[in-house]
CSV table of N, CA, C and O and ligand atoms in Angstrom, one decimal:
chain,number,residue,atom,x,y,z
A,24,MET,N,175.6,106.4,44.3
A,24,MET,CA,176.0,106.7,45.7
A,24,MET,C,175.1,105.9,46.6
A,24,MET,O,173.9,105.9,46.5
A,25,SER,N,175.6,105.3,47.6
A,25,SER,CA,174.8,104.5,48.5
A,25,SER,C,174.2,105.5,49.6
A,25,SER,O,174.9,106.4,50.0
A,26,ALA,N,173.0,105.1,50.0
A,26,ALA,CA,172.4,106.0,51.0
A,26,ALA,C,173.1,105.8,52.4
A,26,ALA,O,173.6,104.8,52.7
A,27,ALA,N,173.1,106.9,53.1
A,27,ALA,CA,173.8,106.8,54.4
A,27,ALA,C,172.8,106.8,55.5
A,27,ALA,O,171.8,106.2,55.4
A,28,VAL,N,173.1,107.5,56.5
A,28,VAL,CA,172.2,107.6,57.7
A,28,VAL,C,171.7,109.1,57.8
A,28,VAL,O,172.4,110.0,57.3
A,29,LEU,N,170.5,109.3,58.4
A,29,LEU,CA,170.0,110.6,58.7
A,29,LEU,C,169.9,110.7,60.2
A,29,LEU,O,169.6,109.8,60.9
A,30,THR,N,170.2,111.9,60.7
A,30,THR,CA,170.1,112.1,62.1
A,30,THR,C,169.2,113.3,62.4
A,30,THR,O,169.1,114.2,61.7
A,31,PHE,N,168.5,113.1,63.5
A,31,PHE,CA,167.5,114.1,64.0
A,31,PHE,C,167.8,114.2,65.5
A,31,PHE,O,168.2,113.3,66.2
A,32,SER,N,167.5,115.4,66.0
A,32,SER,CA,167.6,115.6,67.5
A,32,SER,C,166.4,114.9,68.1
A,32,SER,O,165.3,115.0,67.6
A,33,SER,N,166.6,114.2,69.2
A,33,SER,CA,165.5,113.5,69.9
A,33,SER,C,164.4,114.5,70.2
A,33,SER,O,163.2,114.1,70.2
A,34,GLY,N,164.7,115.7,70.6
A,34,GLY,CA,163.7,116.7,70.9
A,34,GLY,C,162.8,117.1,69.8
A,34,GLY,O,161.7,117.6,70.0
A,35,GLU,N,163.2,116.8,68.6
A,35,GLU,CA,162.3,117.2,67.4
A,35,GLU,C,161.2,116.2,67.3
A,35,GLU,O,160.2,116.5,66.6
A,36,LEU,N,161.3,115.1,67.9
A,36,LEU,CA,160.4,114.0,67.7
A,36,LEU,C,159.5,113.8,68.9
A,36,LEU,O,159.9,113.2,69.9
A,37,GLN,N,158.3,114.4,68.9
A,37,GLN,CA,157.4,114.4,70.0
A,37,GLN,C,156.5,113.1,70.0
A,37,GLN,O,156.1,112.7,69.0
A,38,GLU,N,156.2,112.6,71.2
A,38,GLU,CA,155.4,111.5,71.4
A,38,GLU,C,154.0,111.7,70.7
A,38,GLU,O,153.3,112.7,70.9
A,39,LYS,N,153.7,110.8,69.7
A,39,LYS,CA,152.5,110.9,68.9
A,39,LYS,C,152.3,112.2,68.3
A,39,LYS,O,151.1,112.6,68.0
A,40,GLY,N,153.3,112.9,68.0
A,40,GLY,CA,153.2,114.2,67.4
A,40,GLY,C,153.4,114.1,65.9
A,40,GLY,O,153.4,113.0,65.3
A,41,ASP,N,153.7,115.3,65.3
A,41,ASP,CA,153.9,115.3,63.9
A,41,ASP,C,155.1,114.4,63.5
A,41,ASP,O,156.1,114.4,64.2
A,42,GLY,N,155.0,113.7,62.4
A,42,GLY,CA,156.1,112.9,61.9
A,42,GLY,C,157.2,113.8,61.2
A,42,GLY,O,156.8,114.9,60.7
A,43,LEU,N,158.4,113.3,61.2
A,43,LEU,CA,159.4,114.0,60.4
A,43,LEU,C,159.6,113.3,59.1
A,43,LEU,O,159.9,112.1,59.1
A,44,ARG,N,159.5,114.0,58.0
A,44,ARG,CA,159.6,113.5,56.7
A,44,ARG,C,161.0,113.6,56.2
A,44,ARG,O,161.7,114.6,56.5
A,45,PHE,N,161.4,112.7,55.4
A,45,PHE,CA,162.8,112.8,54.7
A,45,PHE,C,162.7,112.1,53.4
A,45,PHE,O,161.8,111.3,53.1
A,46,ALA,N,163.6,112.5,52.5
A,46,ALA,CA,163.7,111.9,51.2
A,46,ALA,C,164.5,110.6,51.2
A,46,ALA,O,165.3,110.4,52.1
A,47,ILE,N,164.1,109.7,50.3
A,47,ILE,CA,164.8,108.4,50.2
A,47,ILE,C,165.2,108.3,48.7
A,47,ILE,O,164.5,107.7,47.9
A,48,PRO,N,166.2,109.0,48.3
A,48,PRO,CA,166.6,109.0,46.9
A,48,PRO,C,166.8,107.6,46.3
A,48,PRO,O,166.5,107.4,45.1
A,49,ALA,N,167.2,106.6,47.1
A,49,ALA,CA,167.4,105.3,46.6
A,49,ALA,C,166.2,104.7,46.0
A,49,ALA,O,166.2,103.7,45.2
A,50,LEU,N,165.0,105.1,46.5
A,50,LEU,CA,163.7,104.6,46.1
A,50,LEU,C,163.1,105.4,45.0
A,50,LEU,O,162.0,105.0,44.5
A,51,GLY,N,163.7,106.4,44.5
A,51,GLY,CA,163.1,107.3,43.5
A,51,GLY,C,163.2,108.7,43.8
A,51,GLY,O,163.3,109.1,45.0
A,52,PRO,N,163.1,109.6,42.8
A,52,PRO,CA,163.2,111.0,43.0
A,52,PRO,C,162.2,111.6,44.0
A,52,PRO,O,162.5,112.7,44.6
A,53,HIS,N,161.0,111.0,44.1
A,53,HIS,CA,160.0,111.6,44.9
A,53,HIS,C,159.7,110.8,46.2
A,53,HIS,O,158.8,111.1,46.9
A,54,ALA,N,160.5,109.7,46.4
A,54,ALA,CA,160.2,108.8,47.5
A,54,ALA,C,160.5,109.5,48.8
A,54,ALA,O,161.6,110.2,48.9
A,55,THR,N,159.7,109.3,49.8
A,55,THR,CA,159.9,109.8,51.1
A,55,THR,C,159.7,108.8,52.2
A,55,THR,O,159.1,107.7,52.0
A,56,GLY,N,160.2,109.1,53.4
A,56,GLY,CA,160.0,108.3,54.5
A,56,GLY,C,159.6,109.2,55.7
A,56,GLY,O,159.6,110.4,55.5
A,57,PHE,N,159.2,108.6,56.8
A,57,PHE,CA,158.8,109.4,57.9
A,57,PHE,C,159.2,108.7,59.2
A,57,PHE,O,159.4,107.5,59.3
A,58,LEU,N,159.4,109.6,60.2
A,58,LEU,CA,159.8,109.1,61.5
A,58,LEU,C,158.8,109.6,62.5
A,58,LEU,O,158.4,110.8,62.5
A,59,VAL,N,158.4,108.8,63.4
A,59,VAL,CA,157.4,109.1,64.5
A,59,VAL,C,157.9,108.6,65.8
A,59,VAL,O,158.7,107.7,65.8
A,60,ARG,N,157.4,109.1,66.9
A,60,ARG,CA,157.6,108.5,68.2
A,60,ARG,C,156.3,108.0,68.8
A,60,ARG,O,155.3,108.7,68.7
A,61,PHE,N,156.4,106.8,69.3
A,61,PHE,CA,155.2,106.1,69.9
A,61,PHE,C,155.6,105.3,71.1
A,61,PHE,O,156.5,104.5,71.0
A,62,GLN,N,154.9,105.6,72.2
A,62,GLN,CA,155.3,105.0,73.5
A,62,GLN,C,156.8,105.1,73.8
A,62,GLN,O,157.4,104.1,74.2
A,63,GLY,N,157.3,106.3,73.5
A,63,GLY,CA,158.7,106.6,73.8
A,63,GLY,C,159.7,106.2,72.8
A,63,GLY,O,160.9,106.6,72.9
A,64,LYS,N,159.4,105.3,71.8
A,64,LYS,CA,160.4,104.8,70.9
A,64,LYS,C,160.2,105.5,69.5
A,64,LYS,O,159.0,105.7,69.1
A,65,PRO,N,161.3,105.7,68.8
A,65,PRO,CA,161.2,106.2,67.4
A,65,PRO,C,161.0,105.0,66.4
A,65,PRO,O,161.5,103.9,66.6
A,66,TYR,N,160.1,105.3,65.4
A,66,TYR,CA,159.9,104.3,64.4
A,66,TYR,C,159.9,105.0,63.0
A,66,TYR,O,159.4,106.2,62.9
A,67,ALA,N,160.5,104.4,62.0
A,67,ALA,CA,160.5,105.0,60.7
A,67,ALA,C,160.0,104.0,59.7
A,67,ALA,O,160.2,102.8,59.8
A,68,TYR,N,159.3,104.6,58.7
A,68,TYR,CA,158.8,103.8,57.6
A,68,TYR,C,158.9,104.5,56.3
A,68,TYR,O,159.0,105.7,56.2
A,69,VAL,N,158.9,103.7,55.2
A,69,VAL,CA,158.8,104.3,53.9
A,69,VAL,C,157.3,104.9,53.8
A,69,VAL,O,156.4,104.3,54.3
A,70,ASN,N,157.2,106.1,53.3
A,70,ASN,CA,155.9,106.8,53.3
A,70,ASN,C,155.1,106.4,52.1
A,70,ASN,O,155.0,107.2,51.1
A,71,ARG,N,154.7,105.2,52.1
A,71,ARG,CA,154.0,104.6,51.0
A,71,ARG,C,152.9,103.6,51.5
A,71,ARG,O,153.3,102.6,52.1
A,72,CYS,N,151.7,103.9,51.2
A,72,CYS,CA,150.6,103.0,51.7
A,72,CYS,C,150.7,101.6,51.0
A,72,CYS,O,151.1,101.5,49.9
A,73,ALA,N,150.3,100.6,51.8
A,73,ALA,CA,150.4,99.2,51.2
A,73,ALA,C,149.2,98.9,50.3
A,73,ALA,O,149.2,97.9,49.7
A,74,HIS,N,148.2,99.8,50.3
A,74,HIS,CA,147.0,99.6,49.4
A,74,HIS,C,147.3,100.1,48.0
A,74,HIS,O,147.4,99.4,47.1
A,75,VAL,N,147.6,101.4,47.9
A,75,VAL,CA,148.0,102.1,46.6
A,75,VAL,C,149.2,102.8,47.0
A,75,VAL,O,149.3,103.4,48.1
A,76,PRO,N,150.3,102.8,46.2
A,76,PRO,CA,151.5,103.4,46.6
A,76,PRO,C,151.5,105.0,46.6
A,76,PRO,O,152.1,105.6,45.8
A,77,VAL,N,150.7,105.5,47.5
A,77,VAL,CA,150.7,107.0,47.7
A,77,VAL,C,151.2,107.3,49.1
A,77,VAL,O,151.3,106.4,50.0
A,78,GLU,N,151.6,108.5,49.4
A,78,GLU,CA,152.0,108.9,50.7
A,78,GLU,C,150.9,108.9,51.7
A,78,GLU,O,149.7,109.1,51.3
A,79,LEU,N,151.2,108.6,52.9
A,79,LEU,CA,150.1,108.4,53.9
A,79,LEU,C,149.6,109.7,54.5
A,79,LEU,O,148.4,109.9,54.7
A,80,ASP,N,150.4,110.7,54.7
A,80,ASP,CA,150.0,111.9,55.5
A,80,ASP,C,149.0,112.7,54.8
A,80,ASP,O,149.1,113.1,53.7
A,81,TRP,N,148.0,113.1,55.6
A,81,TRP,CA,146.9,113.9,55.1
A,81,TRP,C,147.3,115.4,55.0
A,81,TRP,O,146.7,116.1,54.3
A,82,GLU,N,148.3,115.7,55.7
A,82,GLU,CA,148.9,117.0,55.6
A,82,GLU,C,150.3,116.7,56.0
A,82,GLU,O,150.6,115.8,56.8
A,83,HIS,N,151.3,117.4,55.5
A,83,HIS,CA,152.7,117.0,55.7
A,83,HIS,C,152.9,116.8,57.2
A,83,HIS,O,152.7,117.7,58.0
A,84,GLY,N,153.4,115.6,57.5
A,84,GLY,CA,153.8,115.3,58.9
A,84,GLY,C,152.6,114.7,59.7
A,84,GLY,O,152.9,114.3,60.9
A,85,LYS,N,151.4,114.7,59.2
A,85,LYS,CA,150.3,114.2,60.0
A,85,LYS,C,150.0,112.8,59.7
A,85,LYS,O,149.4,112.4,58.7
A,86,PHE,N,150.5,111.9,60.6
A,86,PHE,CA,150.4,110.4,60.3
A,86,PHE,C,149.5,109.7,61.3
A,86,PHE,O,149.0,108.6,61.0
A,87,PHE,N,149.3,110.3,62.5
A,87,PHE,CA,148.5,109.6,63.5
A,87,PHE,C,147.0,109.9,63.2
A,87,PHE,O,146.6,110.9,62.8
A,88,ASN,N,146.2,108.9,63.6
A,88,ASN,CA,144.7,109.1,63.5
A,88,ASN,C,144.2,109.9,64.7
A,88,ASN,O,145.0,110.4,65.5
A,89,MET,N,142.9,110.1,64.8
A,89,MET,CA,142.4,111.0,65.8
A,89,MET,C,142.7,110.6,67.2
A,89,MET,O,143.0,111.4,68.1
A,90,THR,N,142.7,109.3,67.4
A,90,THR,CA,143.0,108.8,68.8
A,90,THR,C,144.5,108.6,69.0
A,90,THR,O,144.9,108.3,70.2
A,91,GLN,N,145.3,108.9,68.0
A,91,GLN,CA,146.7,108.8,68.1
A,91,GLN,C,147.2,107.4,68.5
A,91,GLN,O,148.3,107.3,69.1
A,92,GLU,N,146.5,106.4,68.2
A,92,GLU,CA,146.9,105.0,68.4
A,92,GLU,C,147.4,104.3,67.2
A,92,GLU,O,148.1,103.3,67.3
A,93,TRP,N,147.1,104.9,66.0
A,93,TRP,CA,147.4,104.2,64.8
A,93,TRP,C,148.0,105.2,63.8
A,93,TRP,O,147.6,106.4,63.8
A,94,LEU,N,148.7,104.7,62.9
A,94,LEU,CA,149.2,105.5,61.7
A,94,LEU,C,148.1,105.3,60.7
A,94,LEU,O,147.6,104.2,60.5
A,95,ILE,N,147.7,106.4,60.0
A,95,ILE,CA,146.5,106.3,59.1
A,95,ILE,C,146.9,106.8,57.7
A,95,ILE,O,147.6,107.8,57.6
A,96,CYS,N,146.4,106.2,56.7
A,96,CYS,CA,146.6,106.7,55.3
A,96,CYS,C,145.4,107.6,55.0
A,96,CYS,O,144.2,107.3,55.2
A,97,ALA,N,145.7,108.8,54.6
A,97,ALA,CA,144.7,109.8,54.3
A,97,ALA,C,143.8,109.4,53.1
A,97,ALA,O,142.7,109.9,53.0
A,98,THR,N,144.3,108.6,52.3
A,98,THR,CA,143.5,108.3,51.0
A,98,THR,C,142.2,107.5,51.3
A,98,THR,O,141.1,107.9,50.9
A,99,HIS,N,142.4,106.3,51.8
A,99,HIS,CA,141.2,105.4,52.1
A,99,HIS,C,141.2,104.9,53.5
A,99,HIS,O,140.4,104.0,53.8
A,100,GLY,N,141.9,105.5,54.4
A,100,GLY,CA,141.8,105.2,55.8
A,100,GLY,C,142.5,103.9,56.3
A,100,GLY,O,142.1,103.5,57.4
A,101,ALA,N,143.4,103.4,55.6
A,101,ALA,CA,144.1,102.2,56.1
A,101,ALA,C,144.8,102.6,57.4
A,101,ALA,O,145.4,103.7,57.5
A,102,MET,N,144.8,101.6,58.4
A,102,MET,CA,145.4,101.9,59.7
A,102,MET,C,146.5,100.9,59.9
A,102,MET,O,146.4,99.7,59.7
A,103,TYR,N,147.6,101.4,60.5
A,103,TYR,CA,148.8,100.6,60.7
A,103,TYR,C,149.2,100.7,62.2
A,103,TYR,O,149.1,101.8,62.8
A,104,ALA,N,149.8,99.6,62.7
A,104,ALA,CA,150.4,99.7,64.0
A,104,ALA,C,151.7,100.5,64.0
A,104,ALA,O,152.6,100.2,63.2
A,105,PRO,N,151.8,101.5,64.9
A,105,PRO,CA,153.0,102.3,64.8
A,105,PRO,C,154.3,101.5,65.2
A,105,PRO,O,155.4,101.9,64.7
A,106,GLN,N,154.2,100.5,66.0
A,106,GLN,CA,155.4,99.8,66.4
A,106,GLN,C,155.9,98.8,65.3
A,106,GLN,O,157.0,98.4,65.3
A,107,THR,N,155.0,98.4,64.4
A,107,THR,CA,155.4,97.3,63.5
A,107,THR,C,155.1,97.7,62.0
A,107,THR,O,155.7,97.1,61.1
A,108,GLY,N,154.2,98.6,61.8
A,108,GLY,CA,153.8,99.0,60.4
A,108,GLY,C,152.8,98.0,59.9
A,108,GLY,O,152.3,98.1,58.7
A,109,ARG,N,152.3,97.0,60.7
A,109,ARG,CA,151.4,96.0,60.3
A,109,ARG,C,150.0,96.6,60.1
A,109,ARG,O,149.6,97.4,60.9
A,110,CYS,N,149.3,96.3,59.0
A,110,CYS,CA,148.0,96.8,58.7
A,110,CYS,C,147.0,96.2,59.7
A,110,CYS,O,147.0,95.0,59.9
A,111,VAL,N,146.2,97.0,60.4
A,111,VAL,CA,145.3,96.5,61.4
A,111,VAL,C,143.8,96.7,60.9
A,111,VAL,O,142.9,96.1,61.5
A,112,MET,N,143.6,97.6,60.0
A,112,MET,CA,142.3,97.9,59.5
A,112,MET,C,142.3,98.6,58.2
A,112,MET,O,143.2,99.3,57.9
A,113,GLY,N,141.3,98.3,57.3
A,113,GLY,CA,141.1,99.0,56.1
A,113,GLY,C,141.7,98.2,54.9
A,113,GLY,O,141.9,97.0,55.0
A,114,PRO,N,141.8,98.8,53.8
A,114,PRO,CA,142.1,98.1,52.5
A,114,PRO,C,143.6,97.6,52.4
A,114,PRO,O,143.9,97.1,51.3
A,115,CYS,N,144.3,97.7,53.5
A,115,CYS,CA,145.7,97.2,53.5
A,115,CYS,C,145.8,95.9,54.1
A,115,CYS,O,146.9,95.4,54.3
A,116,GLN,N,144.7,95.2,54.3
A,116,GLN,CA,144.7,93.9,55.0
A,116,GLN,C,145.8,92.9,54.6
A,116,GLN,O,145.9,92.7,53.4
A,117,GLY,N,146.5,92.4,55.5
A,117,GLY,CA,147.5,91.4,55.2
A,117,GLY,C,148.8,92.0,54.8
A,117,GLY,O,149.7,91.2,54.5
A,118,LYS,N,148.9,93.3,54.7
A,118,LYS,CA,150.1,93.9,54.2
A,118,LYS,C,150.6,94.8,55.3
A,118,LYS,O,150.1,94.8,56.5
A,119,GLY,N,151.6,95.6,55.0
A,119,GLY,CA,152.1,96.5,56.0
A,119,GLY,C,153.1,97.6,55.4
A,119,GLY,O,153.4,97.5,54.2
A,120,LEU,N,153.5,98.5,56.2
A,120,LEU,CA,154.4,99.5,55.8
A,120,LEU,C,155.8,98.9,55.8
A,120,LEU,O,156.1,97.9,56.5
A,121,SER,N,156.7,99.5,55.0
A,121,SER,CA,158.1,99.0,55.0
A,121,SER,C,158.9,99.7,56.0
A,121,SER,O,159.1,101.0,56.0
A,122,PRO,N,159.4,99.0,57.0
A,122,PRO,CA,160.1,99.6,58.1
A,122,PRO,C,161.5,100.0,57.7
A,122,PRO,O,162.2,99.4,56.8
A,123,ILE,N,162.0,101.0,58.4
A,123,ILE,CA,163.4,101.5,58.2
A,123,ILE,C,164.1,101.4,59.6
A,123,ILE,O,163.5,101.9,60.5
A,124,PRO,N,165.2,100.7,59.7
A,124,PRO,CA,165.9,100.6,61.0
A,124,PRO,C,166.2,102.0,61.6
A,124,PRO,O,166.6,102.9,60.9
A,125,VAL,N,165.9,102.1,62.9
A,125,VAL,CA,166.1,103.4,63.6
A,125,VAL,C,166.8,103.1,64.9
A,125,VAL,O,166.6,102.1,65.5
A,126,SER,N,167.7,104.0,65.4
A,126,SER,CA,168.3,103.9,66.7
A,126,SER,C,168.3,105.2,67.4
A,126,SER,O,168.2,106.3,66.7
A,127,GLU,N,168.3,105.2,68.7
A,127,GLU,CA,168.4,106.5,69.4
A,127,GLU,C,169.4,106.4,70.6
A,127,GLU,O,169.3,105.5,71.3
A,128,GLN,N,170.2,107.4,70.6
A,128,GLN,CA,171.3,107.4,71.6
A,128,GLN,C,171.7,108.8,71.9
A,128,GLN,O,171.9,109.6,70.9
A,129,ALA,N,171.9,109.1,73.1
A,129,ALA,CA,172.4,110.4,73.6
A,129,ALA,C,171.8,111.6,72.8
A,129,ALA,O,172.4,112.5,72.4
A,130,GLY,N,170.4,111.5,72.8
A,130,GLY,CA,169.7,112.6,72.2
A,130,GLY,C,169.7,112.7,70.7
A,130,GLY,O,169.3,113.8,70.2
A,131,VAL,N,170.1,111.7,70.1
A,131,VAL,CA,170.1,111.7,68.6
A,131,VAL,C,169.4,110.5,68.1
A,131,VAL,O,169.6,109.3,68.5
A,132,VAL,N,168.5,110.7,67.2
A,132,VAL,CA,167.7,109.6,66.5
A,132,VAL,C,168.4,109.4,65.1
A,132,VAL,O,168.6,110.4,64.4
A,133,THR,N,168.8,108.2,64.8
A,133,THR,CA,169.5,107.9,63.6
A,133,THR,C,168.6,107.0,62.7
A,133,THR,O,168.1,106.0,63.2
A,134,VAL,N,168.3,107.4,61.5
A,134,VAL,CA,167.6,106.6,60.6
A,134,VAL,C,168.6,106.0,59.6
A,134,VAL,O,169.3,106.7,58.9
A,135,HIS,N,168.6,104.6,59.6
A,135,HIS,CA,169.6,103.9,58.9
A,135,HIS,C,169.1,103.6,57.5
A,135,HIS,O,168.7,102.5,57.2
A,136,LEU,N,169.2,104.6,56.6
A,136,LEU,CA,168.7,104.4,55.2
A,136,LEU,C,169.7,103.4,54.5
A,136,LEU,O,169.3,102.7,53.6
A,137,ASP,N,170.9,103.2,55.0
A,137,ASP,CA,171.8,102.3,54.5
A,137,ASP,C,171.4,100.8,54.7
A,137,ASP,O,171.9,99.9,54.1
A,138,GLN,N,170.4,100.6,55.6
A,138,GLN,CA,170.0,99.3,56.0
A,138,GLN,C,168.6,99.0,55.4
A,138,GLN,O,167.9,98.1,55.8
A,139,LEU,N,168.1,99.9,54.6
A,139,LEU,CA,166.7,99.8,54.0
A,139,LEU,C,166.7,98.6,53.1
A,139,LEU,O,167.6,98.4,52.3
B,202,FES,S1,145.9,104.4,49.3
B,202,FES,FE1,146.2,104.2,51.5
B,202,FES,S2,144.3,103.3,52.1
B,202,FES,FE2,144.1,103.4,49.9
C-alpha cells in the first residue's frame, strides 16, 4: 500500500512548541517522522538523526533546543536548522535530516508522505 498524506489542524502546531510525531510505515515498522512550526511555517522530517539512526526527541515531541532556535538530537547533541534540516553543529557535520514535503492551507497542515 502506498503512503498517503497526513493532516493536522494548524492550531495543533505551536510556534517552536512540541513537535507532532507520526508513523512512517513505508520506512519500517518503527519509523517515525515529526512536524514542527518555526517562524510561522510548518516543517516535517524523518525522525532519524544523521549521526546514528536514532530518534531525535529527548522526550516524545521535544525537538527544539533550550534557545528554541535549533532542532537537537538528544543522544549526542547534534543541531539542525529547523527550516532545512541541515546540520549546523555536532557529530552530524555535513549531513542533515530527511525532509518531508508539507503544505498548509485553510487551517490544515498536510504532510505529504506520498512524496517522501
Ligand atoms: S545520534 Fe544524534 S547526535 Fe549522535
